[in-house]
Amino acid sequence: MKKFIMKAVSLALVGAMGFAFAGCSGKSQSSESSDASAAEEQFTVEKGKLVMATNAAFPPYEFYEGDKIVGIDAEIADAIAKKLGLELEIQDIEFDSIVTGVQAKKYDIGCAGMTVTEDRKQSVNFTSTYATGIQAIIVKDGSAITDFEGLKAGTYHVGVQQGTTGDIYISDELGDDRVERFNKGADAVLALSNGQVDAVIIDNEPAKSFVAANTGLKILETPYAVEDYAMCVNKDNEVLLNKINGALDELKKDGTLDAIVAKYIPAN
Ligand code: GLN
């Protein structure tokens, strides 16, 4: 019995040593210096590309013009990609899947009028901010809801885009039972037009676009704080984060960023 145990122990030891050696030989196959230069060259999911995840139903930041995704985010990301010598590829996915997708290294960046929040910062890093937004309330013309207090006090139901800050805030304020979640802001607005919900909470610029595109709706601004928009990047990818921040800084300084915003949000 004792012999058997000894044999088992020594077999286990040999096994462990085998693993240790395998580990060593694995590492010695590529030298430290070539690892470092490879990391410097390839700092995106796919070499030569900047893959951006967005939800292209958020005008004027991202929306379809024919089959092309355009908008403020698309153009800023394209200008950044050019500065980094990369080709921009845009993937249109659900807003709620962007942070997890970037975290899983499926996409290099999330760029979707995304508000910087403490909660999201647990999962991803944010670049410096490039725009601001505030949450707005959309109601039907002639609605009895005239402000946020009135909305809260009643038994009204509110439509939101799933997983957005509007969803998070209003669910906190009103409780889940009074919130209807949609995959797209436009679907929430359609539900408002159809009388399925009494109001929609969404960022002010898309709110303006939706109200302009649908008759019989108007905007009430909420007392919520101004939010900062930024792109999110995988927490392991400091190289890309720094490169994007550098490019953003240049685009802010040379007026490109302002020009892109002015193209989509004409000053009144
Ligand atoms: N700014 C909001 C957020 O980050 C909404 C963004 C969006 O719907 N694309 O949650």
XYZ file of N, CA and C and ligand atoms in Angstrom, residues 54-55 57-58 62 95 98 112-117 120 135 161-166 168 185 202-203 206 227-229, ligand 1:
97
model
N -21.660 49.466 -32.370
C -22.600 50.548 -32.096
C -24.010 50.011 -32.230
N -24.980 50.874 -31.958
C -26.376 50.554 -32.226
C -26.884 51.656 -33.137
N -29.235 53.141 -34.418
C -30.609 53.653 -34.403
C -30.646 54.815 -33.423
N -29.624 55.634 -33.478
C -29.440 56.673 -32.475
C -28.988 57.964 -33.171
N -25.517 57.826 -34.704
C -25.344 56.704 -35.631
C -26.703 56.309 -36.169
N -27.657 47.827 -28.209
C -26.892 48.707 -27.318
C -26.420 47.947 -26.081
N -23.024 46.025 -26.195
C -21.775 46.673 -26.598
C -20.679 46.511 -25.536
N -21.179 54.727 -29.247
C -22.634 54.668 -29.420
C -23.347 55.725 -28.592
N -22.825 56.955 -28.619
C -23.415 57.985 -27.756
C -23.441 57.465 -26.330
N -22.384 56.742 -25.977
C -22.391 56.037 -24.689
C -21.957 56.941 -23.540
N -22.811 56.996 -22.532
C -22.530 57.794 -21.346
C -21.503 57.081 -20.471
N -20.565 57.856 -19.967
C -19.579 57.313 -19.028
C -20.283 57.136 -17.678
N -20.348 55.917 -17.183
C -20.955 55.700 -15.855
C -19.990 54.887 -14.986
N -20.385 51.117 -15.664
C -19.727 50.613 -16.880
C -18.213 50.610 -16.714
N -30.728 63.688 -20.654
C -31.911 62.865 -20.868
C -33.118 63.772 -21.068
N -34.964 52.721 -24.127
C -34.130 51.773 -24.847
C -33.397 50.950 -23.796
N -33.523 49.649 -23.919
C -32.962 48.712 -22.933
C -31.490 48.959 -22.618
N -31.186 49.053 -21.329
C -29.782 49.126 -20.890
C -29.159 50.503 -20.986
N -29.945 51.517 -21.375
C -29.384 52.876 -21.467
C -29.469 53.563 -20.105
N -28.797 54.702 -20.009
C -28.871 55.441 -18.740
C -30.313 55.878 -18.478
N -31.058 56.211 -19.555
C -32.477 56.568 -19.382
C -33.228 55.426 -18.705
N -31.919 53.040 -16.841
C -31.421 52.852 -15.469
C -32.030 53.906 -14.516
N -34.478 52.913 -29.649
C -35.179 54.121 -29.224
C -36.393 54.371 -30.109
N -35.129 59.475 -23.337
C -33.996 59.183 -24.222
C -33.105 60.422 -24.312
N -31.892 60.246 -24.770
C -30.947 61.366 -24.900
C -31.523 62.462 -25.807
N -31.071 62.417 -30.047
C -31.971 61.467 -30.714
C -33.434 61.863 -30.489
N -24.683 64.520 -19.224
C -23.862 63.300 -19.273
C -22.707 63.465 -20.255
N -21.628 62.762 -20.006
C -20.483 62.769 -20.922
C -20.506 61.517 -21.779
N -20.297 61.705 -23.074
C -20.180 60.567 -23.990
C -18.702 60.257 -24.220
N -26.342 57.788 -23.581
C -27.169 56.676 -23.283
C -26.375 55.607 -22.602
O -25.181 55.600 -22.678
C -27.877 56.102 -24.506
C -26.964 55.625 -25.587
C -27.661 54.905 -26.726
O -28.842 54.551 -26.647
N -26.989 54.659 -27.801
O -26.896 54.751 -21.965
